[in-house]
PDB file of C-alpha atoms (C1' of nucleotides) in Angstrom:
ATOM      1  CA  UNK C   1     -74.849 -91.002  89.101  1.00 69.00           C
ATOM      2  CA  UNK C   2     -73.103 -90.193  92.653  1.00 82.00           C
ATOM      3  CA  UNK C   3     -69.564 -89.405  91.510  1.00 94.00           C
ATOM      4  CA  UNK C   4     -70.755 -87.689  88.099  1.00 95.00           C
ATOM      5  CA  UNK C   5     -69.523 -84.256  89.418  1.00 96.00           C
ATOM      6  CA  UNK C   6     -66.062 -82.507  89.320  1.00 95.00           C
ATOM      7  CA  UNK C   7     -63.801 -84.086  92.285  1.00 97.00           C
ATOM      8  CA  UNK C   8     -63.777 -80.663  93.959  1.00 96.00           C
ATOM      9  CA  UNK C   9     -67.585 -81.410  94.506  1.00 97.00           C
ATOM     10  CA  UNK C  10     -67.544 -84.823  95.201  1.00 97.00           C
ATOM     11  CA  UNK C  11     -64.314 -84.246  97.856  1.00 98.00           C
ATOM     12  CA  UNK C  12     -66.046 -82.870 100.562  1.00 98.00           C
ATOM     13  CA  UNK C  13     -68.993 -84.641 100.532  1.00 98.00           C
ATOM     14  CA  UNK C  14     -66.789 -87.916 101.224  1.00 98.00           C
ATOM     15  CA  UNK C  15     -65.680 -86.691 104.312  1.00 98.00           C
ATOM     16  CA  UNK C  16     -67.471 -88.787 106.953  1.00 98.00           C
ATOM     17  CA  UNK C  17     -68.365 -91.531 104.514  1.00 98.00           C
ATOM     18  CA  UNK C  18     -66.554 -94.822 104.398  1.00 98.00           C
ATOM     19  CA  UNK C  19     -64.538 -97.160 102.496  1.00 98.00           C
ATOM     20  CA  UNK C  20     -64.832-100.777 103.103  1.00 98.00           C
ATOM     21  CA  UNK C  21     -62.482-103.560 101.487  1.00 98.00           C
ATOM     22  CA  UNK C  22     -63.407-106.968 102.439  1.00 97.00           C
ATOM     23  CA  UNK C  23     -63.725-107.445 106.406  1.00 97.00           C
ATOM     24  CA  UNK C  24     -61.618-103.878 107.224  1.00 98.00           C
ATOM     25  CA  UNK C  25     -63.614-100.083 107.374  1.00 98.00           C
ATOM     26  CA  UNK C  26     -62.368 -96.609 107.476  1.00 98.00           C
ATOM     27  CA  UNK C  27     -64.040 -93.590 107.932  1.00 98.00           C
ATOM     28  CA  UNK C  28     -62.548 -90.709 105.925  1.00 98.00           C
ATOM     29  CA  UNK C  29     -61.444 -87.698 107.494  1.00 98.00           C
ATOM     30  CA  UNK C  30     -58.850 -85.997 105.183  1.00 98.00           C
ATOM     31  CA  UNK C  31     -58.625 -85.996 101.046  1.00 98.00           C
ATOM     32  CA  UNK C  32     -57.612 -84.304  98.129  1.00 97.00           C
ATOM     33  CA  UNK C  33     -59.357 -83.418  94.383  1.00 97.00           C
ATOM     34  CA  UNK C  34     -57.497 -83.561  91.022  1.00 96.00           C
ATOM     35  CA  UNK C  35     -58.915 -81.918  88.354  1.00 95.00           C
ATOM     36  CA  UNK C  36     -57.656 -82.791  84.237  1.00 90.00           C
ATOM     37  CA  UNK C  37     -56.271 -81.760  81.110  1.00 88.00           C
ATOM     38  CA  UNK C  38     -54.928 -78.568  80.830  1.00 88.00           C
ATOM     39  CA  UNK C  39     -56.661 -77.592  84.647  1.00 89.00           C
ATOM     40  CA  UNK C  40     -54.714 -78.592  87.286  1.00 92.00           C
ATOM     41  CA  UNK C  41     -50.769 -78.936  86.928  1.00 90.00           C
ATOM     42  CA  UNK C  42     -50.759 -81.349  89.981  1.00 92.00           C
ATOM     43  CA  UNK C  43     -52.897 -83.567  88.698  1.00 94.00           C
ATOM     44  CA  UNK C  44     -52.192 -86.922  87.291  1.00 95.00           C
ATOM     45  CA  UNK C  45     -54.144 -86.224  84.313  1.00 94.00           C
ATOM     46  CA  UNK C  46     -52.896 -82.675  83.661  1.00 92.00           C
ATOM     47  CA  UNK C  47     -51.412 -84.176  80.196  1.00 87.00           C
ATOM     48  CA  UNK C  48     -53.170 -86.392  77.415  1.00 81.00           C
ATOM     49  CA  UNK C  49     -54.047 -90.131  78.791  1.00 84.00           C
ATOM     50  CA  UNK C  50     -51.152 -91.917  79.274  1.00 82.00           C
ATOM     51  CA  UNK C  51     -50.211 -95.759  80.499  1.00 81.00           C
ATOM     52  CA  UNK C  52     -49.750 -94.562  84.308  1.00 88.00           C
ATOM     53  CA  UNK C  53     -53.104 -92.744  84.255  1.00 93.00           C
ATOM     54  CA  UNK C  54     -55.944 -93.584  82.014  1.00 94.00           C
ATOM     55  CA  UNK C  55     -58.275 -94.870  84.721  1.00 96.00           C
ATOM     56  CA  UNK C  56     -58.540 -91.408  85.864  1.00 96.00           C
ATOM     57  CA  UNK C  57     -60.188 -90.769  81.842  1.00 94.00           C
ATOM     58  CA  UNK C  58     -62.345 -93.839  82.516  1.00 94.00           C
ATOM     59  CA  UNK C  59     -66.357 -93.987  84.442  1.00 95.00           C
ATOM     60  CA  UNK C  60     -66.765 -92.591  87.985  1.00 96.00           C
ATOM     61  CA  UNK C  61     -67.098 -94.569  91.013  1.00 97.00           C
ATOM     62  CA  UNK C  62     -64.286 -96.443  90.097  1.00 97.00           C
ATOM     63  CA  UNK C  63     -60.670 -96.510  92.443  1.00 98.00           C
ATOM     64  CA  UNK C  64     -57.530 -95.415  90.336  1.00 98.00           C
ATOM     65  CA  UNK C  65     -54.671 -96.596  92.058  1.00 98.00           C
ATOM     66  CA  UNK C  66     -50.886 -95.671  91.361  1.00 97.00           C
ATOM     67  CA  UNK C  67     -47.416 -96.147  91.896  1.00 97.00           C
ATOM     68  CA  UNK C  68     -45.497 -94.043  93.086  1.00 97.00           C
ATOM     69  CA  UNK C  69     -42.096 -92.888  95.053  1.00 96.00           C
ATOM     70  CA  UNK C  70     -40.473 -96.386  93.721  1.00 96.00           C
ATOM     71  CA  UNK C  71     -42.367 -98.104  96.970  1.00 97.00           C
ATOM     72  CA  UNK C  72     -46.101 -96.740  97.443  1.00 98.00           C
ATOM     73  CA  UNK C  73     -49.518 -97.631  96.185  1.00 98.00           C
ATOM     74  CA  UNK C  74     -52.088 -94.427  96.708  1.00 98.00           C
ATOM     75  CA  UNK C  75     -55.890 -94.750  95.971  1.00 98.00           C
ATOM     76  CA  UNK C  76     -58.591 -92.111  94.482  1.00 98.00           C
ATOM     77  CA  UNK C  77     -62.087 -92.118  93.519  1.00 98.00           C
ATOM     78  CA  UNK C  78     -62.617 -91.305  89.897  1.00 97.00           C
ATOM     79  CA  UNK C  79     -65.566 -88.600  89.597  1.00 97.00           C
ATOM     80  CA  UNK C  80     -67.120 -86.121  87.106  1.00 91.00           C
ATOM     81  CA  UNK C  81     -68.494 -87.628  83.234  1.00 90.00           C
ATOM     82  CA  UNK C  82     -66.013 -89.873  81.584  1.00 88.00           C
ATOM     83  CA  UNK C  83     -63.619 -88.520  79.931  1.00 86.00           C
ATOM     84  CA  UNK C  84     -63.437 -85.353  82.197  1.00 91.00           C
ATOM     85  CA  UNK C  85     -60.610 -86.891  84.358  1.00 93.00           C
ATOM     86  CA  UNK C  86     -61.003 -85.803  87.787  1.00 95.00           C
ATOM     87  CA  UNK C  87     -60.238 -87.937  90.672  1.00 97.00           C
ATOM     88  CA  UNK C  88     -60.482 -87.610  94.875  1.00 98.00           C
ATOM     89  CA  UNK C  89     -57.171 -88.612  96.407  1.00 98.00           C
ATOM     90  CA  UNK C  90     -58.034 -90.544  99.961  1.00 98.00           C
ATOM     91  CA  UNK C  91     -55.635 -89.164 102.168  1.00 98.00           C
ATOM     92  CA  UNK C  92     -56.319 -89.945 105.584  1.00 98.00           C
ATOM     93  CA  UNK C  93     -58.790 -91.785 107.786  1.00 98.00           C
ATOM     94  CA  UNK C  94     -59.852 -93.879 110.747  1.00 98.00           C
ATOM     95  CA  UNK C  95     -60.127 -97.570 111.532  1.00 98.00           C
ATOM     96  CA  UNK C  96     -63.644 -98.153 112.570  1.00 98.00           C
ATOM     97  CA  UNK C  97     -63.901-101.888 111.834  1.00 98.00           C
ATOM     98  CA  UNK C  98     -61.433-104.910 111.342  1.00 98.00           C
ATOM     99  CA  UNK C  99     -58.636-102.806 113.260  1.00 98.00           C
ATOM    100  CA  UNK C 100     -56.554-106.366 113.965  1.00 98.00           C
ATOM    101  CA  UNK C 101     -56.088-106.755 110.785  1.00 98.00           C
ATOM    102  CA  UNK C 102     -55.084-103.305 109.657  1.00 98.00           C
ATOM    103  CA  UNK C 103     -52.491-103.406 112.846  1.00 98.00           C
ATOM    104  CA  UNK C 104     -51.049-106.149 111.456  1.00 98.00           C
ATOM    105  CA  UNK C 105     -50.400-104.909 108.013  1.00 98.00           C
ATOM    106  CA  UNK C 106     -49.208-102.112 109.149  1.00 98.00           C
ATOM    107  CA  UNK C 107     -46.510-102.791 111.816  1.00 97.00           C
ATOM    108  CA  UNK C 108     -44.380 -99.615 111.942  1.00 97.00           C
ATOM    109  CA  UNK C 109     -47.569 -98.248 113.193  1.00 96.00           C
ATOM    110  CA  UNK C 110     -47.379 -97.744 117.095  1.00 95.00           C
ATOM    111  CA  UNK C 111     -50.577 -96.062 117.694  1.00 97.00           C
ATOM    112  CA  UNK C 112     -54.293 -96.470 115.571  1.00 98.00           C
ATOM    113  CA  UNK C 113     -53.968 -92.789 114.476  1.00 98.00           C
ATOM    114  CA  UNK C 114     -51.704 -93.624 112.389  1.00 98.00           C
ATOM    115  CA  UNK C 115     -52.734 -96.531 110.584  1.00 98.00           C
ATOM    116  CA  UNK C 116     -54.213 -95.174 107.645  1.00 98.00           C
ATOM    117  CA  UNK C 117     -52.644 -91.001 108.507  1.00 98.00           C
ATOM    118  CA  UNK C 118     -51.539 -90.349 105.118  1.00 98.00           C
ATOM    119  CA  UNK C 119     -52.355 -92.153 101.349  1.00 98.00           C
ATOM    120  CA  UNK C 120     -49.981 -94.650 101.129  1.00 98.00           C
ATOM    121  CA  UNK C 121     -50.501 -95.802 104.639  1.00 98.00           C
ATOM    122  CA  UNK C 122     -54.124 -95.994 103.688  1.00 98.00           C
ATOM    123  CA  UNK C 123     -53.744 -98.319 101.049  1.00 98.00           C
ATOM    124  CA  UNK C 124     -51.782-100.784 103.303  1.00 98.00           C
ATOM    125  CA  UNK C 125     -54.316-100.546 106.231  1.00 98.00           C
ATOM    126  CA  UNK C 126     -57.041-101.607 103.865  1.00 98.00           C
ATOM    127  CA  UNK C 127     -55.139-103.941 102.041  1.00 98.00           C
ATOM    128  CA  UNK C 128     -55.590-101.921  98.335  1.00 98.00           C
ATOM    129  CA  UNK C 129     -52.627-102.861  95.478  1.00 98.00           C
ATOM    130  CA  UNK C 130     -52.323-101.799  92.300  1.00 97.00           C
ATOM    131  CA  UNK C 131     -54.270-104.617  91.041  1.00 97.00           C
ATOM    132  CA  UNK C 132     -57.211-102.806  92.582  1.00 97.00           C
ATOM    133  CA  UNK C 133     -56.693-100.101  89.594  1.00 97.00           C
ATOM    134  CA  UNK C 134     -60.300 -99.807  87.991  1.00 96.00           C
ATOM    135  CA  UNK C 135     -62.319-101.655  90.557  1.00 97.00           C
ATOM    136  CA  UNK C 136     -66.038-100.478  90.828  1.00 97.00           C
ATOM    137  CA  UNK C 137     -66.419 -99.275  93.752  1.00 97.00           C
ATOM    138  CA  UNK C 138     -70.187 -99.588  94.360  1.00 95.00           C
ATOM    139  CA  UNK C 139     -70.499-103.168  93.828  1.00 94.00           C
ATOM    140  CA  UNK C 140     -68.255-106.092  94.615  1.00 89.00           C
ATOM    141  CA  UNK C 141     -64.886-106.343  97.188  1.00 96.00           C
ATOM    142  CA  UNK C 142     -64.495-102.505  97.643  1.00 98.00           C
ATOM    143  CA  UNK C 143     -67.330-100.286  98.605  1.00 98.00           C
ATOM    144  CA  UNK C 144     -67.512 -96.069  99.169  1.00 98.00           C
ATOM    145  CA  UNK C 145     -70.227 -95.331 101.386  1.00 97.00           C
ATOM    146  CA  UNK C 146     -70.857 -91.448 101.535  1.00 97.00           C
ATOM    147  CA  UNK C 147     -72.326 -90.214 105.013  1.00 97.00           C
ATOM    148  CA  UNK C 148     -76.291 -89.501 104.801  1.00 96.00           C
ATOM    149  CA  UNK C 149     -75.597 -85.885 105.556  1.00 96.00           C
ATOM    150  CA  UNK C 150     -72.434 -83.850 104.740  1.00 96.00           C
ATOM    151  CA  UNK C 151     -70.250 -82.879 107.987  1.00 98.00           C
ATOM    152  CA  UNK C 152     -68.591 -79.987 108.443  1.00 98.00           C
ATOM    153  CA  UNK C 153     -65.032 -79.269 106.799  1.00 98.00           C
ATOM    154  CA  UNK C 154     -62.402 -77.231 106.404  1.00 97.00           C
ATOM    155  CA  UNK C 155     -59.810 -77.075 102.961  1.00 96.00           C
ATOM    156  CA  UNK C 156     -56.895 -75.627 102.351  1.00 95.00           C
ATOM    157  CA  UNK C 157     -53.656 -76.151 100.039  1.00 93.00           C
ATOM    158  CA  UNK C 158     -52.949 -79.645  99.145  1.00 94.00           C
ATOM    159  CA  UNK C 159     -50.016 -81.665 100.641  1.00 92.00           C
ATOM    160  CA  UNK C 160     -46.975 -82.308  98.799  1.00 87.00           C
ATOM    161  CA  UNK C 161     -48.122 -80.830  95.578  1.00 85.00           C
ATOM    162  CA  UNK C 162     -45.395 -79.073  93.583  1.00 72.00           C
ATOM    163  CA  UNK C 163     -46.526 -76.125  91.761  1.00 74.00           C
ATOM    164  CA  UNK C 164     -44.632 -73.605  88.327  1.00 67.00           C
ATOM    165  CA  UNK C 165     -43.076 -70.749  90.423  1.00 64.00           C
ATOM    166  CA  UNK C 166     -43.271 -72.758  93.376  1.00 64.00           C
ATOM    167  CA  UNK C 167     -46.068 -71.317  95.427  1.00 66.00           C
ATOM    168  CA  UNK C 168     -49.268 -73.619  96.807  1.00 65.00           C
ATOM    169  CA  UNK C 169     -52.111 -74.460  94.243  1.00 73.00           C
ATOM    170  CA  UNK C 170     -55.584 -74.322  94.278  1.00 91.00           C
ATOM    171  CA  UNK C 171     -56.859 -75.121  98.064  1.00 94.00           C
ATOM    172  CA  UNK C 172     -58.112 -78.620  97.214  1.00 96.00           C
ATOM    173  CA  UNK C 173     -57.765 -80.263 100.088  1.00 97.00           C
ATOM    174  CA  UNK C 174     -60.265 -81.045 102.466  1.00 98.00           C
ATOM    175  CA  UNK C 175     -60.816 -82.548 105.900  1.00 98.00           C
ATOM    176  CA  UNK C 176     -62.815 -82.826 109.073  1.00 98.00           C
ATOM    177  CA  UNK C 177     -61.167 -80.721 112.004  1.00 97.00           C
ATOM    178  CA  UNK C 178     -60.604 -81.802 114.684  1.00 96.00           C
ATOM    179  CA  UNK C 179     -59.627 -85.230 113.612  1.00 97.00           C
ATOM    180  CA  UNK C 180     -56.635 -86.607 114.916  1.00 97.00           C
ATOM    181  CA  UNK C 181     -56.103 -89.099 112.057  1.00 98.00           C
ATOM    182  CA  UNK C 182     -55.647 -85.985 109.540  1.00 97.00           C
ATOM    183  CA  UNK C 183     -52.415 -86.105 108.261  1.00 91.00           C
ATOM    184  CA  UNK C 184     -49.876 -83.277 108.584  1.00 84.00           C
ATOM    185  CA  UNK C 185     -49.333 -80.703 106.119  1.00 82.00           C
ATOM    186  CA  UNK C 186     -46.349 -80.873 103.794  1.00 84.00           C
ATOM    187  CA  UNK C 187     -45.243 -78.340 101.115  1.00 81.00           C
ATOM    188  CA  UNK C 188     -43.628 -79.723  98.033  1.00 76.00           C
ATOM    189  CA  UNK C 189     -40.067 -81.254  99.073  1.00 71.00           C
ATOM    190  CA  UNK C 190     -36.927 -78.748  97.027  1.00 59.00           C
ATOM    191  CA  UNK C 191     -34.637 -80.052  94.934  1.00 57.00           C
TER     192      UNK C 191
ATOM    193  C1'  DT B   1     -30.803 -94.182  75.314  1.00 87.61           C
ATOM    194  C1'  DA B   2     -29.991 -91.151  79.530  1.00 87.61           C
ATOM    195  C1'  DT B   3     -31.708 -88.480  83.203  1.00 87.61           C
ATOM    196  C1'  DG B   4     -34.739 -86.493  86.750  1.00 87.61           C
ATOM    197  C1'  DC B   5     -38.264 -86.858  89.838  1.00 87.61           C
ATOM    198  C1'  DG B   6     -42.698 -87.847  92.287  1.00 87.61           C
ATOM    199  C1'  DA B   7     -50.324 -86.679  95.082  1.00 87.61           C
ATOM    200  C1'  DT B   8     -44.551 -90.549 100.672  1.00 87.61           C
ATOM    201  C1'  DT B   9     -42.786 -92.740 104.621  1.00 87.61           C
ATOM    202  C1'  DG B  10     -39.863 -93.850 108.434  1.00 87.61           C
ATOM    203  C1'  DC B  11     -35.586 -93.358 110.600  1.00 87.61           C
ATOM    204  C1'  DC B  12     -31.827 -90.305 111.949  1.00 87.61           C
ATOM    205  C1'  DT B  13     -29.770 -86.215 114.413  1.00 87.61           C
TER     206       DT B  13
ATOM    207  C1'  DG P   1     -36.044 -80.648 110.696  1.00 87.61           C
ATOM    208  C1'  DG P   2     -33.177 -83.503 107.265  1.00 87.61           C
ATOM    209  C1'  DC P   3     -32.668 -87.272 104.194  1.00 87.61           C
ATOM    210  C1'  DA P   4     -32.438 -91.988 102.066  1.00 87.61           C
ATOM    211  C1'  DA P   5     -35.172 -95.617  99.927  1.00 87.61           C
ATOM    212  C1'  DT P   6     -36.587 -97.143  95.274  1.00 87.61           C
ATOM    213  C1'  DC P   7     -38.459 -97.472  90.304  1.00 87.61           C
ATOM    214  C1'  DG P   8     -41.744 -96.503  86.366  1.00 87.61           C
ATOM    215  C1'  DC P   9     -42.570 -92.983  83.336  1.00 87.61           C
ATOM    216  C1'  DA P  10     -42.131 -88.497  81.045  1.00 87.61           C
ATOM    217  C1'  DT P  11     -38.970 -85.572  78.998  1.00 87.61           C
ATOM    218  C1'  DA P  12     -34.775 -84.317  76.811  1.00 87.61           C
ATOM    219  C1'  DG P  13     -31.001 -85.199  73.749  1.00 87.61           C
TER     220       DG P  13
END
DNA sequence: TATGCGATTGCCT
DNA sequence: GGCAATCGCATAG
C-alpha cells in the first residue's frame, strides 16, 4: 500500500502531489514527518496512544487532524504499518483549483501565496476540521494524489519543533525550492 | 485539582 | 522582531 512506509519516506515523495477536498486543490510544496514511540520527541505519538492522538496508531492513508494552540486545526497523512505511528505534517502549498473559494475562507489573506503558507492556514484554505480526523484519504471527499514522478527537494530542520537541550531535531522537513508558498522557518518559540 | 504549554497566526512597534 | 490569543491535554502535586 502507498503510505505503508515510514513518514520520512513517504514526505518527500508528496511534494508535487496534491490534495483535493471537495471542489478546492492544492499542490504541496512544503511538509514535515513525525516518527513514534520512543523515536521522535516532537512527535505527537512520541508517548503511548492517547485521546489527542490515536489516529496517528491507526491504517495509513488516512488524515489525522489536531487541535492545537487553543484556535488551530493542522492536518497529516498517516503512513508506515499500523501501529508504527508515523505521520506527514502538510505544511504549505499552492491553490491550483477552486481559489474563490479558498480566498474567501481565508480573508486575512491579501495575496494567494499565502493562502495555504503554513498548516493551519492550510486547513482553512481547504476547508479541513477536526471532524475530518480519520478520513480515508484515497476514496471519498478528500483525496492525496502523489505526482507521477518525484521532484526535486530540499530538507532541513523542522519548524517550530521544540527539542531536550534545546537545539534543532532531526532535519525532517522537506520542500520544493524555489516555491514561494513555502512557509518561513521558525525555531521553537522560548519560554 | 492546578498548572504549563503547544507541529501557529496575525497584529503591533 | 515581539507578543497576545485561546483551550485541551499531559504532567505534577
Amino acid at each position: 500500500m502507498l503510505f505503508e512506509a515510514p513518514a520520512t519516506e513517504v514526505a518527500p515523495r508528496l511534494l508535487g502531489g496534491t490534495i483535493s477536498v471537495d471542489s478546492v486543490t492544492l499542490r504541496i510544496t512544503e511538509v514535515e514527518a513525525y516518527l513514534g514511540v520512543g523515536i521522535d520527541p516532537g512527535s505527537h505519538a512520541y508517548r503511548r496512544k492517547g485521546v489527542k492522538n490515536s489516529t496517528m496508531f491507526g491504517p495509513p492513508g488516512h488524515l489525522y487532524t489536531y487541535f492545537t494552540y487553543g484556535m488551530h486545526v493542522c492536518a497529516n497523512v498517516v503512513c508506515s504499518p499500523e501501529g508504527k505511528a508515523s505521520a506527514v505534517l502538510l505544511r504549505a502549498g499552492e491553490i491550483v483549483e477552486g481559489i474563490d473559494l479558498a480566498r474567501a475562507r481565508r480573508l486575512t489573506s491579501r495575496v494567494d501565496v499565502d493562502l495555504a503558507r503554513g498548516p493551519a492556514r492550510l486547513t482553512v484554505a481547504l476547508g479541513i476540521t477536526l471532524g475530518d480526523d480519520g478520513t480515508d484519504l484515497t476514496t471519498g471527499r478528500i483525496r492525496v494524489e502523489l505526482p507521477r514522478i518525484q521532484v526535486p527537494f530540499e530538507q532541513g530542520p523542522r519548524t517550530g519543533v521544540s527539542w531536550p537541550g534545546g537545539e534543532p531535531s532531526f532535519p525532517w522537513r522537506f520542500w520544493i525550492p524555489g516555491e514561494p508558498t513555502v512557509s518561513p522557518y521558525r525555531r521553537a518559540a522560548r519560554r
